[in-house]
PDB file of C-alpha atoms in Angstrom:
ATOM      1  CA  MET A   4      -8.038   3.284 -13.525  1.00 33.00           C
ATOM      2  CA  ALA A   5      -7.777   1.823 -16.268  1.00 33.00           C
ATOM      3  CA  GLU A   6     -11.153  -0.103 -17.449  1.00 29.00           C
ATOM      4  CA  LEU A   7     -11.448  -3.117 -19.856  1.00 28.00           C
ATOM      5  CA  CYS A   8     -12.258  -2.444 -23.201  1.00 33.00           C
ATOM      6  CA  GLY A   9     -12.546  -4.852 -26.629  1.00 27.00           C
ATOM      7  CA  ILE A  10     -12.958  -5.390 -29.585  1.00 25.00           C
ATOM      8  CA  VAL A  11     -15.594  -4.276 -31.937  1.00 28.00           C
ATOM      9  CA  ASP A  12     -16.626  -8.402 -33.290  1.00 36.00           C
ATOM     10  CA  ASP A  13     -17.461  -8.476 -36.868  1.00 38.00           C
ATOM     11  CA  THR A  14     -21.091  -9.026 -36.242  1.00 34.00           C
ATOM     12  CA  ALA A  15     -20.930  -4.873 -35.536  1.00 38.00           C
ATOM     13  CA  ALA A  16     -17.626  -3.859 -38.372  1.00 38.00           C
ATOM     14  CA  LYS A  17     -20.137  -5.515 -41.208  1.00 38.00           C
ATOM     15  CA  ILE A  18     -22.962  -3.034 -39.525  1.00 35.00           C
ATOM     16  CA  ASN A  19     -20.456   0.043 -39.341  1.00 41.00           C
ATOM     17  CA  ASN A  20     -19.383  -0.915 -43.209  1.00 42.00           C
ATOM     18  CA  LYS A  21     -23.567  -0.991 -44.817  1.00 42.00           C
ATOM     19  CA  SER A  22     -24.633   1.638 -43.192  1.00 38.00           C
ATOM     20  CA  THR A  23     -21.471   4.449 -44.957  1.00 36.00           C
ATOM     21  CA  THR A  24     -22.909   1.851 -48.129  1.00 37.00           C
ATOM     22  CA  VAL A  25     -26.185   3.390 -48.581  1.00 36.00           C
ATOM     23  CA  LYS A  26     -26.823   5.654 -51.594  1.00 43.00           C
ATOM     24  CA  GLY A  27     -30.253   7.828 -50.532  1.00 46.00           C
ATOM     25  CA  CYS A  28     -29.710   8.404 -47.128  1.00 48.00           C
ATOM     26  CA  ASP A  29     -28.919  11.864 -45.714  1.00 55.00           C
ATOM     27  CA  PRO A  30     -25.537  12.521 -44.775  1.00 53.00           C
ATOM     28  CA  ILE A  31     -25.557  13.993 -41.473  1.00 58.00           C
ATOM     29  CA  SER A  32     -28.012  10.836 -40.577  1.00 64.00           C
ATOM     30  CA  LEU A  33     -24.778   8.534 -41.722  1.00 64.00           C
ATOM     31  CA  VAL A  34     -22.990  10.782 -39.451  1.00 61.00           C
ATOM     32  CA  ALA A  35     -25.105  10.252 -37.018  1.00 67.00           C
ATOM     33  CA  LYS A  36     -25.097   6.679 -37.408  1.00 66.00           C
ATOM     34  CA  ARG A  37     -21.496   6.424 -37.260  1.00 65.00           C
ATOM     35  CA  LYS A  38     -21.709   8.781 -34.309  1.00 62.00           C
ATOM     36  CA  ARG A  39     -24.170   5.701 -32.609  1.00 64.00           C
ATOM     37  CA  MET A  40     -21.423   2.922 -33.303  1.00 63.00           C
ATOM     38  CA  GLU A  41     -18.764   3.709 -32.064  1.00 59.00           C
ATOM     39  CA  ARG A  42     -19.945   4.567 -28.961  1.00 56.00           C
ATOM     40  CA  ARG A  43     -21.621   1.300 -29.140  1.00 55.00           C
ATOM     41  CA  ARG A  44     -18.383  -0.885 -30.291  1.00 50.00           C
ATOM     42  CA  PHE A  45     -17.184   0.389 -26.861  1.00 46.00           C
ATOM     43  CA  LYS A  46     -19.347  -1.374 -24.498  1.00 47.00           C
ATOM     44  CA  ILE A  47     -19.076  -4.471 -26.401  1.00 45.00           C
ATOM     45  CA  MET A  48     -16.078  -6.173 -24.340  1.00 41.00           C
ATOM     46  CA  SER A  49     -14.254  -9.233 -24.407  1.00 40.00           C
ATOM     47  CA  ALA A  50     -13.554 -11.171 -21.726  1.00 40.00           C
ATOM     48  CA  GLY A  51     -10.155 -11.863 -22.557  1.00 40.00           C
ATOM     49  CA  MET A  52      -9.243  -9.000 -23.302  1.00 44.00           C
ATOM     50  CA  ALA A  53      -7.135  -7.128 -20.575  1.00 46.00           C
ATOM     51  CA  ALA A  54      -7.198  -3.731 -18.725  1.00 46.00           C
ATOM     52  CA  GLN A  55      -5.873  -0.778 -21.342  1.00 47.00           C
ATOM     53  CA  PRO A  56      -3.816   2.168 -19.768  1.00 47.00           C
ATOM     54  CA  GLU A  57      -6.359   5.345 -20.845  1.00 47.00           C
ATOM     55  CA  ASN A  58      -3.131   7.904 -19.282  1.00 50.00           C
ATOM     56  CA  ARG A  59       0.867   7.750 -18.224  1.00 49.00           C
ATOM     57  CA  LYS A  60       0.215   7.181 -14.456  1.00 46.00           C
ATOM     58  CA  CYS A  61      -2.174   4.299 -15.532  1.00 45.00           C
ATOM     59  CA  GLN A  62       0.635   3.001 -17.971  1.00 46.00           C
ATOM     60  CA  LYS A  63       3.321   2.632 -15.382  1.00 43.00           C
ATOM     61  CA  LEU A  64       0.739   1.205 -12.538  1.00 39.00           C
ATOM     62  CA  ASP A  65       0.377  -1.140 -15.616  1.00 43.00           C
ATOM     63  CA  LYS A  66       3.598  -1.767 -16.103  1.00 37.00           C
ATOM     64  CA  VAL A  67       4.743  -1.867 -12.599  1.00 37.00           C
ATOM     65  CA  CYS A  68       1.923  -4.548 -11.447  1.00 35.00           C
ATOM     66  CA  LEU A  69       2.583  -6.839 -14.315  1.00 34.00           C
ATOM     67  CA  GLU A  70       6.498  -7.202 -13.666  1.00 35.00           C
ATOM     68  CA  ARG A  71       5.122  -8.578 -10.578  1.00 37.00           C
ATOM     69  CA  GLU A  72       2.821 -10.561 -11.147  1.00 36.00           C
ATOM     70  CA  TYR A  73       5.833 -12.020 -13.448  1.00 34.00           C
ATOM     71  CA  SER A  74       8.225 -12.180 -10.506  1.00 36.00           C
ATOM     72  CA  PHE A  75       5.788 -13.877  -8.268  1.00 38.00           C
ATOM     73  CA  ARG A  76       4.648 -16.357 -10.632  1.00 37.00           C
ATOM     74  CA  SER A  77       7.574 -17.511 -11.379  1.00 37.00           C
ATOM     75  CA  TYR A  78       9.221 -16.912  -7.830  1.00 43.00           C
ATOM     76  CA  SER A  79       6.522 -19.306  -6.221  1.00 45.00           C
ATOM     77  CA  THR A  80       7.153 -22.101  -8.501  1.00 40.00           C
ATOM     78  CA  ASN A  81      10.750 -22.509  -7.572  1.00 44.00           C
ATOM     79  CA  THR A  82      10.340 -22.498  -4.127  1.00 46.00           C
ATOM     80  CA  ALA A  83       7.883 -24.425  -3.756  1.00 45.00           C
ATOM     81  CA  CYS A  84       5.954 -24.310  -0.888  1.00 54.00           C
ATOM     82  CA  ASP A  85       9.278 -22.640   0.867  1.00 78.00           C
ATOM     83  CA  VAL A  86       7.909 -18.783   0.400  1.00 85.00           C
ATOM     84  CA  PRO A  87       4.042 -17.985   1.031  1.00 89.00           C
ATOM     85  CA  GLU A  88       2.445 -16.691  -2.130  1.00 91.00           C
ATOM     86  CA  TYR A  89       2.320 -12.989  -2.067  1.00 92.00           C
ATOM     87  CA  GLY A  90       0.910 -10.336  -3.904  1.00 91.00           C
ATOM     88  CA  VAL A  91       1.388  -5.850  -4.018  1.00 91.00           C
ATOM     89  CA  ILE A  92       0.011  -2.562  -5.166  1.00 87.00           C
ATOM     90  CA  SER A  93       0.154   0.247  -4.030  1.00 86.00           C
ATOM     91  CA  VAL A  94      -1.941   3.884  -5.680  1.00 85.00           C
ATOM     92  CA  CYS A  95      -0.439   7.344  -5.020  1.00 84.00           C
ATOM     93  CA  GLY A  96      -4.325   8.528  -5.033  1.00 80.00           C
ATOM     94  CA  ARG A  97      -4.173  12.501  -5.580  1.00 79.00           C
ATOM     95  CA  ARG A  98      -0.922  13.124  -3.694  1.00 76.00           C
ATOM     96  CA  ARG A  99       2.133  14.647  -5.127  1.00 79.00           C
ATOM     97  CA  GLU A 100       4.308  12.141  -4.097  1.00 83.00           C
ATOM     98  CA  MET A 101       3.436   8.909  -3.287  1.00 87.00           C
ATOM     99  CA  GLU A 102       3.991   8.648   0.593  1.00 88.00           C
ATOM    100  CA  ASP A 103       3.575   5.136   1.364  1.00 93.00           C
ATOM    101  CA  ALA A 104       5.562   1.801   1.187  1.00 95.00           C
ATOM    102  CA  VAL A 105       5.126  -1.309   2.025  1.00 96.00           C
ATOM    103  CA  ALA A 106       8.589  -3.928   1.662  1.00 97.00           C
ATOM    104  CA  ILE A 107       8.855  -8.028   1.377  1.00 96.00           C
ATOM    105  CA  HIS A 108      11.727  -9.940   2.327  1.00 97.00           C
ATOM    106  CA  PRO A 109      11.302 -13.212   1.684  1.00 96.00           C
ATOM    107  CA  GLU A 110      13.062 -15.642   4.401  1.00 95.00           C
ATOM    108  CA  PHE A 111      15.229 -12.524   4.819  1.00 96.00           C
ATOM    109  CA  CYS A 112      16.374 -14.569   7.792  1.00 94.00           C
ATOM    110  CA  HIS A 113      16.428 -17.828  10.132  1.00 90.00           C
ATOM    111  CA  LYS A 114      15.744 -18.825  13.538  1.00 87.00           C
ATOM    112  CA  ASP A 115      15.965 -22.596  14.521  1.00 85.00           C
ATOM    113  CA  SER A 116      16.881 -23.139  10.571  1.00 86.00           C
ATOM    114  CA  LYS A 117      13.375 -21.941  10.196  1.00 91.00           C
ATOM    115  CA  LYS A 118      13.248 -19.557   7.331  1.00 94.00           C
ATOM    116  CA  LEU A 119      11.195 -15.989   8.891  1.00 96.00           C
ATOM    117  CA  HIS A 120       9.601 -14.181   5.606  1.00 97.00           C
ATOM    118  CA  PHE A 121       9.071  -9.841   6.620  1.00 98.00           C
ATOM    119  CA  PHE A 122       6.626  -8.032   5.311  1.00 98.00           C
ATOM    120  CA  GLY A 123       5.949  -4.209   5.857  1.00 98.00           C
ATOM    121  CA  VAL A 124       3.413  -1.958   5.362  1.00 97.00           C
ATOM    122  CA  TYR A 125       4.385   2.033   5.927  1.00 97.00           C
ATOM    123  CA  ASP A 126       2.141   4.828   5.382  1.00 95.00           C
ATOM    124  CA  GLY A 127       4.013   7.631   5.798  1.00 92.00           C
ATOM    125  CA  HIS A 128       2.476  12.179   6.556  1.00 88.00           C
ATOM    126  CA  GLY A 129       3.708  15.301   6.225  1.00 83.00           C
ATOM    127  CA  CYS A 130       6.466  13.863   3.199  1.00 86.00           C
ATOM    128  CA  SER A 131       7.401  10.092   2.300  1.00 89.00           C
ATOM    129  CA  HIS A 132      11.450   9.968   3.686  1.00 90.00           C
ATOM    130  CA  VAL A 133      10.304   8.517   7.649  1.00 93.00           C
ATOM    131  CA  ALA A 134       8.180   5.692   4.719  1.00 94.00           C
ATOM    132  CA  LYS A 135      10.917   4.898   3.584  1.00 94.00           C
ATOM    133  CA  THR A 136      13.606   4.775   5.930  1.00 94.00           C
ATOM    134  CA  CYS A 137      11.146   1.986   7.006  1.00 97.00           C
ATOM    135  CA  LYS A 138      11.311   0.521   4.985  1.00 97.00           C
ATOM    136  CA  ASP A 139      15.206   0.173   3.687  1.00 97.00           C
ATOM    137  CA  ARG A 140      16.035   0.044   8.375  1.00 97.00           C
ATOM    138  CA  LEU A 141      13.109  -1.704   9.784  1.00 98.00           C
ATOM    139  CA  HIS A 142      13.520  -6.322   8.316  1.00 98.00           C
ATOM    140  CA  GLN A 143      17.637  -5.345   8.800  1.00 98.00           C
ATOM    141  CA  ILE A 144      16.949  -3.953  13.014  1.00 98.00           C
ATOM    142  CA  VAL A 145      13.813  -6.543  13.372  1.00 98.00           C
ATOM    143  CA  LYS A 146      17.064  -9.378  11.515  1.00 97.00           C
ATOM    144  CA  GLU A 147      19.697  -7.799  13.701  1.00 96.00           C
ATOM    145  CA  GLU A 148      17.535  -8.595  16.826  1.00 96.00           C
ATOM    146  CA  ILE A 149      16.107 -12.433  16.258  1.00 95.00           C
ATOM    147  CA  GLU A 150      20.216 -12.990  15.399  1.00 93.00           C
ATOM    148  CA  GLN A 151      21.641 -11.792  19.156  1.00 91.00           C
ATOM    149  CA  GLY A 152      18.958 -13.918  20.455  1.00 84.00           C
ATOM    150  CA  GLY A 153      17.334 -14.446  24.101  1.00 78.00           C
ATOM    151  CA  LEU A 154      14.413 -12.206  23.681  1.00 84.00           C
ATOM    152  CA  GLU A 155      10.921 -13.123  22.904  1.00 93.00           C
ATOM    153  CA  TRP A 156       8.881 -11.796  20.240  1.00 95.00           C
ATOM    154  CA  LYS A 157       7.683  -9.391  21.321  1.00 95.00           C
ATOM    155  CA  GLU A 158      10.566  -7.693  22.868  1.00 96.00           C
ATOM    156  CA  THR A 159      12.159  -8.100  20.030  1.00 96.00           C
ATOM    157  CA  LEU A 160       9.542  -6.642  18.069  1.00 97.00           C
ATOM    158  CA  GLU A 161       9.049  -3.856  20.718  1.00 96.00           C
ATOM    159  CA  LYS A 162      13.020  -2.610  20.728  1.00 97.00           C
ATOM    160  CA  SER A 163      13.030  -3.256  16.939  1.00 98.00           C
ATOM    161  CA  PHE A 164      10.266  -0.784  16.786  1.00 98.00           C
ATOM    162  CA  SER A 165      12.165   1.844  19.402  1.00 97.00           C
ATOM    163  CA  ARG A 166      15.654   1.340  17.965  1.00 97.00           C
ATOM    164  CA  LEU A 167      14.096   2.398  14.253  1.00 97.00           C
ATOM    165  CA  ASP A 168      12.557   5.159  15.236  1.00 95.00           C
ATOM    166  CA  LYS A 169      15.711   6.908  17.260  1.00 95.00           C
ATOM    167  CA  GLU A 170      16.899   6.339  13.450  1.00 95.00           C
ATOM    168  CA  VAL A 171      15.028   8.152  12.446  1.00 92.00           C
ATOM    169  CA  LEU A 172      14.934  10.992  14.608  1.00 88.00           C
ATOM    170  CA  ASP A 173      18.385  10.680  15.002  1.00 88.00           C
ATOM    171  CA  TRP A 174      18.234  11.613  10.674  1.00 83.00           C
ATOM    172  CA  SER A 175      16.105  14.023  10.747  1.00 75.00           C
ATOM    173  CA  ALA A 176      17.334  15.901  12.806  1.00 71.00           C
ATOM    174  CA  GLY A 177      20.408  16.674  10.109  1.00 67.00           C
ATOM    175  CA  SER A 178      18.603  16.273   7.426  1.00 64.00           C
ATOM    176  CA  CYS A 179      18.206  18.206   4.492  1.00 65.00           C
ATOM    177  CA  CYS A 180      15.430  16.583   2.799  1.00 72.00           C
ATOM    178  CA  LYS A 181      12.932  19.494   0.639  1.00 67.00           C
ATOM    179  CA  CYS A 182      10.459  19.035   3.480  1.00 66.00           C
ATOM    180  CA  MET A 183      12.738  21.285   5.399  1.00 61.00           C
ATOM    181  CA  PHE A 184      11.993  24.189   3.738  1.00 55.00           C
ATOM    182  CA  GLN A 185       8.249  23.441   3.444  1.00 62.00           C
ATOM    183  CA  LEU A 186       5.425  24.482   6.636  1.00 56.00           C
ATOM    184  CA  PRO A 187       5.516  22.201   9.358  1.00 53.00           C
ATOM    185  CA  LYS A 188       8.494  20.851   9.232  1.00 52.00           C
ATOM    186  CA  CYS A 189       9.785  17.800   9.075  1.00 50.00           C
ATOM    187  CA  ASP A 190       9.760  17.244  12.667  1.00 60.00           C
ATOM    188  CA  ALA A 191       5.322  16.951  11.119  1.00 73.00           C
ATOM    189  CA  ALA A 192       6.733  14.116   9.120  1.00 85.00           C
ATOM    190  CA  GLY A 193       6.172  10.127  10.313  1.00 91.00           C
ATOM    191  CA  SER A 194       4.722   6.885   8.648  1.00 95.00           C
ATOM    192  CA  THR A 195       2.618   4.356  10.323  1.00 96.00           C
ATOM    193  CA  ALA A 196       4.051   0.514  10.372  1.00 98.00           C
ATOM    194  CA  VAL A 197       2.599  -3.299  10.620  1.00 98.00           C
ATOM    195  CA  VAL A 198       4.503  -5.449   9.674  1.00 98.00           C
ATOM    196  CA  SER A 199       3.860  -9.505  10.191  1.00 97.00           C
ATOM    197  CA  ILE A 200       6.913 -12.085  10.422  1.00 97.00           C
ATOM    198  CA  VAL A 201       5.925 -15.656   9.144  1.00 96.00           C
ATOM    199  CA  THR A 202       7.153 -18.572   9.772  1.00 94.00           C
ATOM    200  CA  PRO A 203       6.359 -21.991   9.739  1.00 92.00           C
ATOM    201  CA  GLU A 204       3.867 -22.219  12.354  1.00 92.00           C
ATOM    202  CA  LYS A 205       2.422 -19.499  12.853  1.00 94.00           C
ATOM    203  CA  ILE A 206       2.588 -15.235  12.217  1.00 96.00           C
ATOM    204  CA  ILE A 207       3.694 -12.528  15.011  1.00 97.00           C
ATOM    205  CA  THR A 208       2.417  -8.659  13.901  1.00 98.00           C
ATOM    206  CA  ALA A 209       3.624  -5.616  15.414  1.00 98.00           C
ATOM    207  CA  ASN A 210       1.864  -2.876  14.799  1.00 98.00           C
ATOM    208  CA  CYS A 211       2.482   1.188  15.605  1.00 98.00           C
ATOM    209  CA  GLY A 212      -0.588   3.695  14.339  1.00 96.00           C
ATOM    210  CA  ASP A 213      -3.422   2.777  12.115  1.00 95.00           C
ATOM    211  CA  SER A 214      -1.657   0.779   8.926  1.00 96.00           C
ATOM    212  CA  ARG A 215      -3.895  -2.724  10.323  1.00 95.00           C
ATOM    213  CA  ALA A 216      -3.245  -6.477   9.430  1.00 97.00           C
ATOM    214  CA  VAL A 217      -6.093  -8.764   8.722  1.00 96.00           C
ATOM    215  CA  LEU A 218      -6.286 -12.327   8.048  1.00 95.00           C
ATOM    216  CA  CYS A 219      -8.494 -14.329   5.724  1.00 93.00           C
ATOM    217  CA  ARG A 220      -9.361 -17.578   7.218  1.00 92.00           C
ATOM    218  CA  GLY A 221     -12.811 -19.203   5.809  1.00 93.00           C
ATOM    219  CA  GLY A 222     -13.882 -16.167   3.773  1.00 93.00           C
ATOM    220  CA  LYS A 223     -13.796 -14.449   7.498  1.00 95.00           C
ATOM    221  CA  ALA A 224     -11.725 -11.946   8.468  1.00 96.00           C
ATOM    222  CA  ILE A 225     -10.378 -11.918  11.631  1.00 96.00           C
ATOM    223  CA  PRO A 226      -8.114  -8.945  13.010  1.00 97.00           C
ATOM    224  CA  LEU A 227      -3.945  -9.350  13.633  1.00 97.00           C
ATOM    225  CA  SER A 228      -3.705  -6.161  14.558  1.00 96.00           C
ATOM    226  CA  PHE A 229      -5.017  -3.447  16.496  1.00 95.00           C
ATOM    227  CA  ASP A 230      -5.180   0.426  15.027  1.00 96.00           C
ATOM    228  CA  HIS A 231      -3.836   3.385  18.301  1.00 96.00           C
ATOM    229  CA  LYS A 232      -6.347   6.102  17.468  1.00 95.00           C
ATOM    230  CA  PRO A 233      -6.973   8.862  19.163  1.00 94.00           C
ATOM    231  CA  ASP A 234     -10.567   7.238  20.947  1.00 92.00           C
ATOM    232  CA  ARG A 235      -9.977   4.380  22.783  1.00 94.00           C
ATOM    233  CA  HIS A 236      -9.804   3.868  26.201  1.00 94.00           C
ATOM    234  CA  ASP A 237      -6.706   2.648  26.411  1.00 95.00           C
ATOM    235  CA  GLU A 238      -4.733   5.446  24.112  1.00 95.00           C
ATOM    236  CA  ARG A 239      -6.905   8.426  25.147  1.00 93.00           C
ATOM    237  CA  LEU A 240      -6.025   7.620  29.170  1.00 95.00           C
ATOM    238  CA  ARG A 241      -2.193   7.349  27.908  1.00 94.00           C
ATOM    239  CA  ILE A 242      -2.423  10.891  26.308  1.00 92.00           C
ATOM    240  CA  GLU A 243      -4.202  12.248  28.988  1.00 91.00           C
ATOM    241  CA  ALA A 244      -1.315  11.155  31.025  1.00 93.00           C
ATOM    242  CA  ALA A 245       1.853  12.483  29.130  1.00 89.00           C
ATOM    243  CA  GLY A 246       0.269  15.095  29.270  1.00 88.00           C
ATOM    244  CA  GLY A 247      -1.699  15.736  25.170  1.00 88.00           C
ATOM    245  CA  HIS A 248      -4.855  16.513  24.857  1.00 89.00           C
ATOM    246  CA  ILE A 249      -7.854  15.231  22.244  1.00 92.00           C
ATOM    247  CA  ILE A 250     -10.268  17.146  20.489  1.00 92.00           C
ATOM    248  CA  TYR A 251     -12.619  16.139  17.728  1.00 90.00           C
ATOM    249  CA  TRP A 252     -12.007  17.287  14.225  1.00 89.00           C
ATOM    250  CA  ASP A 253     -14.005  15.256  12.038  1.00 90.00           C
ATOM    251  CA  VAL A 254     -12.953  12.607  13.807  1.00 91.00           C
ATOM    252  CA  PRO A 255     -10.893  12.338  16.812  1.00 92.00           C
ATOM    253  CA  ARG A 256      -6.871  14.080  16.613  1.00 92.00           C
ATOM    254  CA  VAL A 257      -4.393  14.066  18.878  1.00 91.00           C
ATOM    255  CA  VAL A 258      -3.420  17.966  19.763  1.00 86.00           C
ATOM    256  CA  GLY A 259      -0.196  18.446  19.234  1.00 73.00           C
ATOM    257  CA  ASP A 260       3.821  21.327  18.746  1.00 66.00           C
ATOM    258  CA  LEU A 261       3.005  19.930  15.003  1.00 60.00           C
ATOM    259  CA  GLY A 262      -0.607  19.226  15.002  1.00 68.00           C
ATOM    260  CA  VAL A 263      -3.143  16.945  14.450  1.00 80.00           C
ATOM    261  CA  LEU A 264      -2.834  14.127  14.110  1.00 86.00           C
ATOM    262  CA  ALA A 265      -5.669  11.121  13.543  1.00 90.00           C
ATOM    263  CA  MET A 266      -3.947   8.158  15.216  1.00 92.00           C
ATOM    264  CA  SER A 267      -1.962   8.169  18.048  1.00 93.00           C
ATOM    265  CA  ARG A 268       1.308   6.606  17.508  1.00 94.00           C
ATOM    266  CA  ALA A 269       3.542   6.352  14.475  1.00 94.00           C
ATOM    267  CA  ILE A 270       7.359   6.686  13.682  1.00 92.00           C
TER     268      ILE A 270
END
C-alpha cells in the first residue's frame, strides 16, 4: 500500500543547505547530518498531498481508484438522485491471480416503470473463471427473470442463482481453462455470490457463500445477509442429511471429494 508522503518545507530545506556550508566541520559528521535530514524529510507530511505509489502494483491500483472516482462523480452529478452513489476497491493480495470480481450495473432493469440497480460481489476460489462468469452473467439472468414477470423476489433470485450454477457446471465440463492442467482441476473452482438490487423503496439481497452485505444506518451496521458456514446449525443438518460431514481444520470445513471448504455453499 502507498503511504502519505510530502515535500520538504522551506524551513527544512534551508537548514539542510546551511548544514552543508559550515566550515571546519568533520566531513563524516556532515554526511551523518545529511542522512539524518534525509530521514527527517520523509516525516514531514502535507495534509493536501495525495498518496504516492511505491511500486507498479500500487500505481495500477491508484489508477483504477482514480478512474472509478472520476466516473462515479461524473455519473452521479448527471443523474441527480436517480442512481445511488457507489464506490469500489479490490486488492489481489498475495495471490498470483485476482480471483474476485465486482459487478455494478446502475439501471440494469426496469420493473413497474421503476429503475433497478444491481450490485454484486463474487469471491472466487480455485480459479478466477467462476467469479468472472458470475460477474458477466448473473445480472443478465436476473434481468431476464424479472422481465418474464409473475414471480416474487425470492423465487426470482433463487431461480437466477440456479440457472447461473447450471451454466457454470456446463461450461466447466468442456472448458480449456488453465486450471484444468493443475491439481485439483477446475471442478474444484467456485465462487461466492452476494448481490443487492436497489429499488426506490427497498434493497433486495441474495447470498450464496460467505461474502457479506451490510447496511450502515445511523452509524450502526445492520446485516443484510448471513454467511453459509458449516458450523451454522441449519447448514450442518443439511450437510449431514446429504451424506456429507464436517471437520475442524483451523475453522469448520465441509469435506468433499475435491477438497475442503470453509463455506457450506458456493456457485
